[in-house]
XYZ file of C-alpha atoms in Angstrom:
590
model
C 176.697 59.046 148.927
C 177.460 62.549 149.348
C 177.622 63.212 145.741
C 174.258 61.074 145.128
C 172.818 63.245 148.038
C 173.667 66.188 146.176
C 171.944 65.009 143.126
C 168.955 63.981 145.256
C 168.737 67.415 146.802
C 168.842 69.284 143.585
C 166.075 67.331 142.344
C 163.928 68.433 144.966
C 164.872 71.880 144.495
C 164.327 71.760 140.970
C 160.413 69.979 141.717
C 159.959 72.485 144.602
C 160.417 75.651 141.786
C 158.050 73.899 139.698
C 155.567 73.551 142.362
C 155.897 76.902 142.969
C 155.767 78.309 139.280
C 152.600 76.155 138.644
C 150.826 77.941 142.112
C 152.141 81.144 140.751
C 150.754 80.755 137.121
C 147.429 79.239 138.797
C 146.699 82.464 141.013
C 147.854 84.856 137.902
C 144.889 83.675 136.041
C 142.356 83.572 139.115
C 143.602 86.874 139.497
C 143.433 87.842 135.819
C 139.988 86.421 135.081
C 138.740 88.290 138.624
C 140.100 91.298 137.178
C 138.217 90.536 133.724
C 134.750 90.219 135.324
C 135.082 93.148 137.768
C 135.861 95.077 134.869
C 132.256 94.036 133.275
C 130.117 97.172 133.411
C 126.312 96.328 133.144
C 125.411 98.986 130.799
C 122.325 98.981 128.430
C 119.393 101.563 127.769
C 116.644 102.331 130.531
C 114.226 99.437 128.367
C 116.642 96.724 128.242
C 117.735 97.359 124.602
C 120.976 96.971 123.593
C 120.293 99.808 121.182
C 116.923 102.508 121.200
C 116.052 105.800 120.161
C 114.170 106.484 123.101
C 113.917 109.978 124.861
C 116.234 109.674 127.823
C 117.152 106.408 127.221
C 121.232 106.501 127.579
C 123.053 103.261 126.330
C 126.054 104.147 127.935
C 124.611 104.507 131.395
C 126.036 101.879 134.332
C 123.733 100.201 136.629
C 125.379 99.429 140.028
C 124.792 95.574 140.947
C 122.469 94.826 144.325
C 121.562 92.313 146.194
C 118.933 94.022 147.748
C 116.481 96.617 147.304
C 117.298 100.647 146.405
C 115.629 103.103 147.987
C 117.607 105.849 146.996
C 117.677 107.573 143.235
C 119.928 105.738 140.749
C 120.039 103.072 138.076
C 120.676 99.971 139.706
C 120.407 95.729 138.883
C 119.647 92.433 140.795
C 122.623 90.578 141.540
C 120.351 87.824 143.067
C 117.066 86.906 143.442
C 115.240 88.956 146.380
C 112.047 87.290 148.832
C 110.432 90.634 150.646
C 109.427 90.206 153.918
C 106.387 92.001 155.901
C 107.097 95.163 154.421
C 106.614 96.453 150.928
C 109.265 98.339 148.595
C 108.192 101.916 148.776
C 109.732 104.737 145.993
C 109.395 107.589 148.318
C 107.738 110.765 146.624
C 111.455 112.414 144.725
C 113.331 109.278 144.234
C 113.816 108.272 140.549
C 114.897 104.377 140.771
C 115.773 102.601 137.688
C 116.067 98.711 138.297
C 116.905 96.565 135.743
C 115.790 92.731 137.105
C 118.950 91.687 134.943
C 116.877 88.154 135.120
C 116.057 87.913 138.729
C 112.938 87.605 140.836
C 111.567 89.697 143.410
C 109.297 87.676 145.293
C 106.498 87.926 148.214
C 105.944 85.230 150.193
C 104.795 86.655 153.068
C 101.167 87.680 153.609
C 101.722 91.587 152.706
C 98.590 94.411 152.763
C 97.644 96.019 150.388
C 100.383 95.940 148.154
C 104.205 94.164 147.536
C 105.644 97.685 145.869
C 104.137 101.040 146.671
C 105.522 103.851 143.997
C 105.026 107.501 145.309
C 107.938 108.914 143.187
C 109.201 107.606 140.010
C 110.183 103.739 139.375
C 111.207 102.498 135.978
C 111.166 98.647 135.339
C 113.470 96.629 132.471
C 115.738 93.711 132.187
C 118.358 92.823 129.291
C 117.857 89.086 129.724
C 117.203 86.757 127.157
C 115.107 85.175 129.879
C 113.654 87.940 131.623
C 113.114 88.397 135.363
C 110.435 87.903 137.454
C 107.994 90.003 139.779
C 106.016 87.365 141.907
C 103.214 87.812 144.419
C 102.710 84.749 146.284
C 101.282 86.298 149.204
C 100.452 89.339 148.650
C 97.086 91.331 148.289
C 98.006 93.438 145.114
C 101.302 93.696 143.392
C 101.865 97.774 142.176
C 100.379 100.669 143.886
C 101.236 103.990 142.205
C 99.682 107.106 144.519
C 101.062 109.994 142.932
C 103.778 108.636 141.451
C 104.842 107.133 137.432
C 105.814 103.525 137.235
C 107.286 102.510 133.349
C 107.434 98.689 132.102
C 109.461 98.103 129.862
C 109.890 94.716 130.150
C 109.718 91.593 132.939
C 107.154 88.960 133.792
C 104.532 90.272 136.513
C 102.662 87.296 138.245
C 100.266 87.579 140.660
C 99.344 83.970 142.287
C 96.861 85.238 145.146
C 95.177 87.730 142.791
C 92.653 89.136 145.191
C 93.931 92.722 144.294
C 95.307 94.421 141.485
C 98.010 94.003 139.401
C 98.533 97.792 139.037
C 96.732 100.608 140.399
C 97.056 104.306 139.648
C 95.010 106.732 142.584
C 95.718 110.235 143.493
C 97.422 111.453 140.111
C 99.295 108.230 139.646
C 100.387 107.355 136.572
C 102.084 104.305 134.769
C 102.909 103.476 131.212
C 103.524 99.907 130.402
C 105.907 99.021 126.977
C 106.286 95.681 127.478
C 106.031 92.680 130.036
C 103.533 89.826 130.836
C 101.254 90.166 133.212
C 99.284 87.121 134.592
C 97.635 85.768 137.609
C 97.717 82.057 138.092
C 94.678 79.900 138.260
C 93.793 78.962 142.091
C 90.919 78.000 144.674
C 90.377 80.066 147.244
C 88.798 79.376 150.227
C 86.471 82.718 150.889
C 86.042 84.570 147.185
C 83.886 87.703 148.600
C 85.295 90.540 146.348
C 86.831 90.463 142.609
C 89.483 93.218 142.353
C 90.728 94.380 138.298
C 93.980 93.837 136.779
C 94.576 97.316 135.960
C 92.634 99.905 137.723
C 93.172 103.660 137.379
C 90.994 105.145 140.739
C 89.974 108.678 141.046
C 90.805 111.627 138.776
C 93.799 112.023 137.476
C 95.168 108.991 137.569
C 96.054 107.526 134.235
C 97.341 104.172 132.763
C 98.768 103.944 129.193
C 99.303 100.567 128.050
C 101.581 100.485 124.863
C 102.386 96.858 125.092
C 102.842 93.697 126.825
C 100.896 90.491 127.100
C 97.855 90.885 129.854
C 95.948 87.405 130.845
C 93.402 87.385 133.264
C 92.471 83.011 133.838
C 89.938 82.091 136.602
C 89.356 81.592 140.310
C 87.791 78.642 141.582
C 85.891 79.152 145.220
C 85.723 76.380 147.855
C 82.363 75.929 146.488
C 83.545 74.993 142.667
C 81.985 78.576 141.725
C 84.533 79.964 139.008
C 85.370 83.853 139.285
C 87.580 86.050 137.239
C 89.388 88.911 137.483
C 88.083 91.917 135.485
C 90.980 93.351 132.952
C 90.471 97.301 133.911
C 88.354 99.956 135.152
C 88.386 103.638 135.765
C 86.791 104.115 139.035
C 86.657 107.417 140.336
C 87.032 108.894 136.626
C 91.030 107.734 135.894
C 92.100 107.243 132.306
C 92.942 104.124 129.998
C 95.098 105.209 126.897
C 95.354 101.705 125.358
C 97.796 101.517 121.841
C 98.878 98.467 122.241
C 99.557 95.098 123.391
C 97.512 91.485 123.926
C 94.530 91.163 126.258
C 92.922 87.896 127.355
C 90.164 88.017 129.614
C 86.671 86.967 131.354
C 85.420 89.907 131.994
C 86.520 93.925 130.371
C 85.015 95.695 133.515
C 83.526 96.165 136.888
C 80.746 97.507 135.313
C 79.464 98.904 131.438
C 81.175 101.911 132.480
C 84.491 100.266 132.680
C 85.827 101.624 129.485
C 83.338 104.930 129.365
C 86.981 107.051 129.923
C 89.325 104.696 128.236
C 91.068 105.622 124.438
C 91.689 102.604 122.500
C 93.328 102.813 119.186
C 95.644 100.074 119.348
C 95.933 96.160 121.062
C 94.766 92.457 120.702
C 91.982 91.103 122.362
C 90.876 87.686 122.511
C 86.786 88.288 122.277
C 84.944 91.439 120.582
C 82.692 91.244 123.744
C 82.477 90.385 127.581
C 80.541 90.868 130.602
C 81.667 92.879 133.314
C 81.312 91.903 136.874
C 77.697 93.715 137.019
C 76.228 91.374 134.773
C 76.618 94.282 131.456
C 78.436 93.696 128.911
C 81.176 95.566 126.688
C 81.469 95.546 123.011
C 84.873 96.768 122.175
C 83.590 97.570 118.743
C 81.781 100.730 120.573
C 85.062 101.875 122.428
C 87.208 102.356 120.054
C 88.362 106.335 119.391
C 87.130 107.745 116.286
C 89.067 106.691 112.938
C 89.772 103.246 115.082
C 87.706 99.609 114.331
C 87.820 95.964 115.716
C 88.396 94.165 113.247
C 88.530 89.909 113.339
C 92.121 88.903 112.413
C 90.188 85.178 112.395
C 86.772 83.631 112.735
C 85.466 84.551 115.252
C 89.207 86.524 117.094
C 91.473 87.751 117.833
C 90.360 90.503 117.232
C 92.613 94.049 116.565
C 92.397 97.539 117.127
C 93.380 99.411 113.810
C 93.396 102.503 112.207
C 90.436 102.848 109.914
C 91.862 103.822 106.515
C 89.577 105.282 104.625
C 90.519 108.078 102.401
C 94.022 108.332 100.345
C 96.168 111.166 99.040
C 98.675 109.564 97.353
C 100.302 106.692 99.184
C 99.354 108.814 102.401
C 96.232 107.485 104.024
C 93.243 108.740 106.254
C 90.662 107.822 108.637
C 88.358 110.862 108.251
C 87.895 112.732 105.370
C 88.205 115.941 107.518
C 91.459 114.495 108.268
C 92.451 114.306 104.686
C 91.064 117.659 103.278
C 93.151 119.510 105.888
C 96.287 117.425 104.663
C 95.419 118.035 101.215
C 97.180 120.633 99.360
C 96.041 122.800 96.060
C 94.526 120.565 93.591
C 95.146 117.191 95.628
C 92.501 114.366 94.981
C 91.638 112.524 97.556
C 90.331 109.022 97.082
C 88.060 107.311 99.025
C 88.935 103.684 99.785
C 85.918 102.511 101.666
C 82.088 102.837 103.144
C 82.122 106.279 105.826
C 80.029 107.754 107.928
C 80.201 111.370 107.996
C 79.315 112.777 110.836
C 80.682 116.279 110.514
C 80.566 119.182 108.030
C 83.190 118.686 105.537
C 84.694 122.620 105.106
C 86.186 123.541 101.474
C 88.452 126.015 101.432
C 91.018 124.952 98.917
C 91.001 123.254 95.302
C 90.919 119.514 95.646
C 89.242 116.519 94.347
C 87.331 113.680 95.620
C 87.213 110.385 93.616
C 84.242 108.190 95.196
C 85.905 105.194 93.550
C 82.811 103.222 94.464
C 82.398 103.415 97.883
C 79.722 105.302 99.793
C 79.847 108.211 101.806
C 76.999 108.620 104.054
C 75.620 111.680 105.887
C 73.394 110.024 109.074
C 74.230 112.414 112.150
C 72.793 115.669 113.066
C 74.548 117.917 110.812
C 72.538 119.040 108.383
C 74.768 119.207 105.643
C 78.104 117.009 104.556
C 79.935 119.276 102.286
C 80.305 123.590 102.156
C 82.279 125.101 99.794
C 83.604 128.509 100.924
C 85.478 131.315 99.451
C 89.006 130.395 97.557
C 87.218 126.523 97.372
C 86.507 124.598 94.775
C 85.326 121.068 95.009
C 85.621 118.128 92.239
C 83.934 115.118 92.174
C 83.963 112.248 90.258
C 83.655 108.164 90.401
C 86.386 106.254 88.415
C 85.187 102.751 89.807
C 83.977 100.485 86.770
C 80.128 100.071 88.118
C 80.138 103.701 88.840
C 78.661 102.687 92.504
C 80.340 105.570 93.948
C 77.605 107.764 96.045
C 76.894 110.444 99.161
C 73.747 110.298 100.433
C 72.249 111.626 103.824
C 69.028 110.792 105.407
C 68.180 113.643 108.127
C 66.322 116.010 109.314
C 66.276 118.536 106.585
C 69.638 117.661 104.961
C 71.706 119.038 102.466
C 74.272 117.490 100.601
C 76.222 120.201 99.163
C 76.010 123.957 100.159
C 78.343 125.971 97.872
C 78.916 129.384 100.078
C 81.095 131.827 97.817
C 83.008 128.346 96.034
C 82.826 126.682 93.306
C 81.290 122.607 92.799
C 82.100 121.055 89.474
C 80.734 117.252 89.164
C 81.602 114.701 86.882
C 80.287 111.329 88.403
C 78.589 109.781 90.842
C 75.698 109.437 93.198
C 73.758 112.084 95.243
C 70.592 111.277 97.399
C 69.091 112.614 100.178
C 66.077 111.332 102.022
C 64.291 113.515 104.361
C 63.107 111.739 108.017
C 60.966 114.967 108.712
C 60.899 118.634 108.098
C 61.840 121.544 109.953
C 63.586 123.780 107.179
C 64.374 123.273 103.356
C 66.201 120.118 102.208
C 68.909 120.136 98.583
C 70.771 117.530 97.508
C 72.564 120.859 95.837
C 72.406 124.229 97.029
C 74.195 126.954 95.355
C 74.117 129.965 97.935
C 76.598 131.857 95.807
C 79.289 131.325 93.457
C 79.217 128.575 90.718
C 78.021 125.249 90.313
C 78.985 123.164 87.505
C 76.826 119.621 86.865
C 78.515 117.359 84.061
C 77.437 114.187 84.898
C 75.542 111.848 87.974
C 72.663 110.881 89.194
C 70.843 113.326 91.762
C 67.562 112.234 93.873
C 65.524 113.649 96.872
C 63.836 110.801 97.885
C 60.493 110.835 99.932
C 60.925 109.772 103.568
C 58.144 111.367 105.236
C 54.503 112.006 104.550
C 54.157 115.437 106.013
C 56.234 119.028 106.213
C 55.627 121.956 107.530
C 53.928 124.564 104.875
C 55.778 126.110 102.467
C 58.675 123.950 103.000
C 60.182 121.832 99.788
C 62.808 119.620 98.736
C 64.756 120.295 96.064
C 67.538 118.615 93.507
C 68.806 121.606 92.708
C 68.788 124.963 93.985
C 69.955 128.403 93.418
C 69.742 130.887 96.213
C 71.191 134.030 95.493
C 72.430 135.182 99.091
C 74.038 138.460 98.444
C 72.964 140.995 95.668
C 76.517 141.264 94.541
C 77.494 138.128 93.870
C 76.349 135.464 91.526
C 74.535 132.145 92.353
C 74.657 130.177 89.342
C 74.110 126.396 88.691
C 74.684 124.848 84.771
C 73.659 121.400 83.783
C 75.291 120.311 81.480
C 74.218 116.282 81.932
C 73.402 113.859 83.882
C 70.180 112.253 85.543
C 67.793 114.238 88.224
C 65.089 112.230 89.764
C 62.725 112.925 92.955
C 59.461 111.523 94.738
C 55.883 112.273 93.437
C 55.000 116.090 94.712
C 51.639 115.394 96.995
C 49.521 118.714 96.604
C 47.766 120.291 99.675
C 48.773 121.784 102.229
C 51.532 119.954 104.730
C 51.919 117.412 102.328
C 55.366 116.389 101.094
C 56.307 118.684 98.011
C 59.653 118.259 96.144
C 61.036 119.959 92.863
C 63.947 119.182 90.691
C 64.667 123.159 89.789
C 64.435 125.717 92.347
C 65.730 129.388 91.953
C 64.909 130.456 95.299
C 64.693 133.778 96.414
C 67.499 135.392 98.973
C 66.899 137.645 101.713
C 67.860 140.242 99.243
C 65.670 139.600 97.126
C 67.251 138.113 94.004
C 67.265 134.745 92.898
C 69.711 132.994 91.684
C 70.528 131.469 87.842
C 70.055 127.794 86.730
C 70.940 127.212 83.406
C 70.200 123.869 81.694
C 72.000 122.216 78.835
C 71.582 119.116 79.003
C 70.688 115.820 81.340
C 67.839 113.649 81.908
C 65.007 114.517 84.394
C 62.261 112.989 86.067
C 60.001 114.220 88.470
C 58.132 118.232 89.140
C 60.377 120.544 87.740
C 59.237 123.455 89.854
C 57.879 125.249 92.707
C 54.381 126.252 91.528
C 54.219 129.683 93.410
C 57.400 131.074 91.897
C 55.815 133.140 88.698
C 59.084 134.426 87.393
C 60.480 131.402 86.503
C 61.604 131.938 83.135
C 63.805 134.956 84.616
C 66.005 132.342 86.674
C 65.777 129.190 84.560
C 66.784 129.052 81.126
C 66.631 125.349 79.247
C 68.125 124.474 75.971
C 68.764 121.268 76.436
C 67.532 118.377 78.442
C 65.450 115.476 78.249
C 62.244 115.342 80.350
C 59.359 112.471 81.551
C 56.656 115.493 81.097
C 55.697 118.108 79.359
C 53.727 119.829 82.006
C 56.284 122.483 83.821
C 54.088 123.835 86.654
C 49.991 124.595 86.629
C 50.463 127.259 84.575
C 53.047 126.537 82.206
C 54.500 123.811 80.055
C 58.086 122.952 79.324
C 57.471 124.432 75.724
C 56.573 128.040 77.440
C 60.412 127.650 79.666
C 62.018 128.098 76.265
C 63.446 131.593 76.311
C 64.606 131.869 72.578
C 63.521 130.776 68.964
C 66.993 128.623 68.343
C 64.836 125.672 70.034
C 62.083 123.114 70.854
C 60.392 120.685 72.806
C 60.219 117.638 70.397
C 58.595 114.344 71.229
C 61.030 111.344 71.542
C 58.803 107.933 72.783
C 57.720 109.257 76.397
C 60.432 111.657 76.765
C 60.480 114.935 75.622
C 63.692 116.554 74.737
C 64.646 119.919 74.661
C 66.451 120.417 70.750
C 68.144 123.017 68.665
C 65.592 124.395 65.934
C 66.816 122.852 62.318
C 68.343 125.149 60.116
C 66.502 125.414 56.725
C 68.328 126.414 53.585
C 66.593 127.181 50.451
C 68.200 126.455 47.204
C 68.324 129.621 44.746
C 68.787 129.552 41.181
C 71.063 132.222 39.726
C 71.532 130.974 36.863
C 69.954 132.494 33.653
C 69.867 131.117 29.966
């Protein structure tokens, strides 16, 4: 017995230190794996990227975990969802609060007015999640108010349930850039619908909301009495800014009124419809608000429809939405080629050696400048059109326009199409005006074109014209081919009146030089008053619809030396070299 109670008691001992090693090896891996998560560090860049090459965006920064909301500066993230009660988050005017939702909700469900977070200093907005967190107003009148103060997005889901305020509004300098997010407001009845507040709103001057991102949709509000509202996606009341690059935008209505968009900058972002009405009853093309060198164009039939940068002139693989834009990029001998229809609505300056291919396309000249192209000292100005049809053409139809002013350059064309139509007179109208310096013409097709019935006297259009602006410099224009066309010259006085050749007389005095070599031309050849022709225009070549030259002269009297003539060819008559003669004589003798 007392040896078998000695076995028995060992036996318990022996179970007992088991007992105890298994506890023991139980708490050493509580303990080890509580060690393990405390040592996490939630660490990630200010918008929720793993990696970025953001300004100021650190990757190795740590975010302290809360379970409620910071007031004070820091980077901080949700540990738990968070319910406000009556009293809004407010950034205070100095604090800098980062807060990353980390895939948590702050929610309102209590009735809160105006606004669930009030930013007066500087709040930044992100999350890391897969599944990102959640800003919810249930409650609440409006979700952001930033007075004074900058609120970033970067990413999150923003919905607003109650939606009889804003999403986000910027008054009193505020300002808020958005990178990413959705932003919604949930469809709901109502039971008294009396105002309709914006999504975004930027109020009184200053204040400025830049939208680079994120997915923005705006549904409906049904009233007790089945009447269906919207929310309106923006407006700038009080003169605040939109700068919208980016992201997607589904809505009822663009505005509060046509003047919702009258400050924004859109070059950039998705919208659902081209057009909408605002709350006023107007309505807001998008196609009209988009910054210069931007379009709308349908990514469908019928939408979405994107905000892109117009491309429209190439220099190399490098592309351009104005040709302005691309001249100043250009460098010495560049050629820039236009890749589709333009509007040119200001004065295209040459100052350096380049090239423009028309390659087609046309380049039109319909605002209130009164000329597209000047050619200035140290410039010189190709043109040509390498497209197949040889449809490439710049044409203007103006108030006295002028296509091409050379001013102390040099033109040389090769190709293409050059009209201008006149709308009414006030002052002389070119397609080509040679002021001073040199004008070479090896190819085309140049028109004036009437578009009015009456001018004031002694005004003309011309084709071509050289105006010799300073006494010490040269104005000189050489044809050397192609075609020269314009309208049937009305006599009397303040009827329309148009020429082909006109070496017009500077305020110096002197006129300049148009030599002719060759080319086809149609139309009055000259300004009737101007007696010294033959001085300033010199033809030996050329082929011409009529031999009549002005009253008093005919295209036979224009030719300034012996070496040629003005031969008959079917209805044209064409300027020729005089046909040597050789006579045969016999030296030899019997």
């Amino acid at each position: 017995m007392i040896i078998g109670n000695t076995v028995l008691l060992v036996k318990k001992e022996v179970n007992m230190k088991k007992i105890l090693c298994l506890i023991f090896s139980v708490v050493m891996m509580v303990s080890f794996l509580t060690v393990k998560v405390n040592a996490e560090t939630h660490t990630h860049c200010d918008c929720g990227e793993s990696e970025c090459s953001g300004t100021g965006h650190d990757s190795t920064k740590e975010w302290t975990s809360v379970s409620s909301l910071p007031t004070d500066s820091g980077y901080y993230c949700l540990a738990n969802d968070i319910e406000l009660g009556s009293t809004p988050w407010t950034i205070a005017a100095g604090k800098d609060i980062h807060l990353c939702l980390n895939g948590y909700e702050i929610k309102a469900s209590s009735y809160l007015d105006p606004y669930m977070i009030v930013v007066g200093g500087t709040l930044t907005v992100t999350d890391c999640q897969e599944t990102c967190g959640k800003i919810t107003s249930i409650n609440a009148n409006g979700i952001f108010k930033v007075s004074g103060g900058t609120l970033n997005i970067y990413n999150g889901t923003v919905t607003h349930k109650k939606q009889d305020r804003h999403i986000i509004l910027a008054e009193n300098g505020g300002k808020v850039n958005v990178f990413d997010g959705t932003f919604a407001n949930e469809k709901h009845e109502t039971k008294d619908l009396t105002n309709i507040y914006g999504f975004l709103v930027a109020q009184s001057a200053g204040s400025e909301i830049n939208v680079y991102g994120g997915d923005f949709t705006v549904n409906e509000i049904t009233n007790n009495n089945s009447t269906k509202f919207a929310p309106y996606l923006m407006n700038t009341d009080g003169n605040g800014t939109f700068n919208i690059t980016g992201g997607t935008f589904t809505a009822k209505y663009y505005g509060n009124s046509k003047h919702s968009f009258g400050t924004a900058t859109i070059t950039g972002g998705t919208f659902a419809t081209a057009s909408l009405p605002t709350k006023t009853g107007d309505v807001v093309d998008l196609s009209k608000k988009t910054a210069e060198g931007y379009e709308l164009v349908d990514l469908g039939e019928g939408g979405p429809y994107q905000v892109k940068k117009i491309e429209a002139f190439k220099i190399g693989a490098t592309t351009f939405s104005t040709l302005n834009e691309a001249i100043a990029a250009a460098n010495e001998n560049d050629n820039i080629v236009v890749l589709r229809d333009s509007d040119l609505k200001d004065v295209a300056d040459i100052s350096k050696k380049i090239s423009i291919d028309l390659n087609g396309y046309v380049l039109s000249g319909t605002g209130s400048t009164s000329q597209i192209f000047k050619i200035v000292e140290n410039g010189k100005l190709t043109i040509d059109d390498s497209s197949v049809a040889k449809t490439g053409k710049i044409s203007a139809y103006n108030t006295s326009p002028t296509l091409i002013k050379i001013d102390s350059g040099e033109l040389v064309v090769n190709g293409g199409n050059f009209t201008v139509q006149v709308d009414s007179y006030v002052s002389y109208s070119h397609v080509i005006n040679c002021l001073q310096g040199k004008t070479t013409l090896n190819g085309g097709n140049f028109s004036v074109l009437k578009g009015c019935d009456t001018q004031n006297d002694n005004l003309f259009s011309s084709v071509v014209a050289a105006t010799r602006k300073d006494a010490l410099k040269d104005s000189t224009i050489t044809i050397n081919g192609g075609t020269y066309n314009c309208s049937y010259s009305e006599t009397g006085t303040g009827k329309f009146a148009s020429r082909i050749f006109t070496p017009y007389k500077g305020d110096n005095g002197d006129f300049g030089t148009i030599n002719v070599n060759g080319g086809n031309f149609n139309g009055d050849y000259n300004n009737p008053e101007l007696t010294e022709i033959k001085k300033y225009l010199n033809i030996v070549g050329g082929s011409f619809d009529r031999n009549i030259f002005t009253d008093n002269l005919k295209l036979s009297d224009m030719i300034n030396t012996d070496k040629y003539y003005v031969k008959t060819s079917g209805e044209r008559y064409v300027v020729t070299e005089v046909e040597k003669t050789y006579s045969v004589v016999n030296t030899c003798t019997k």
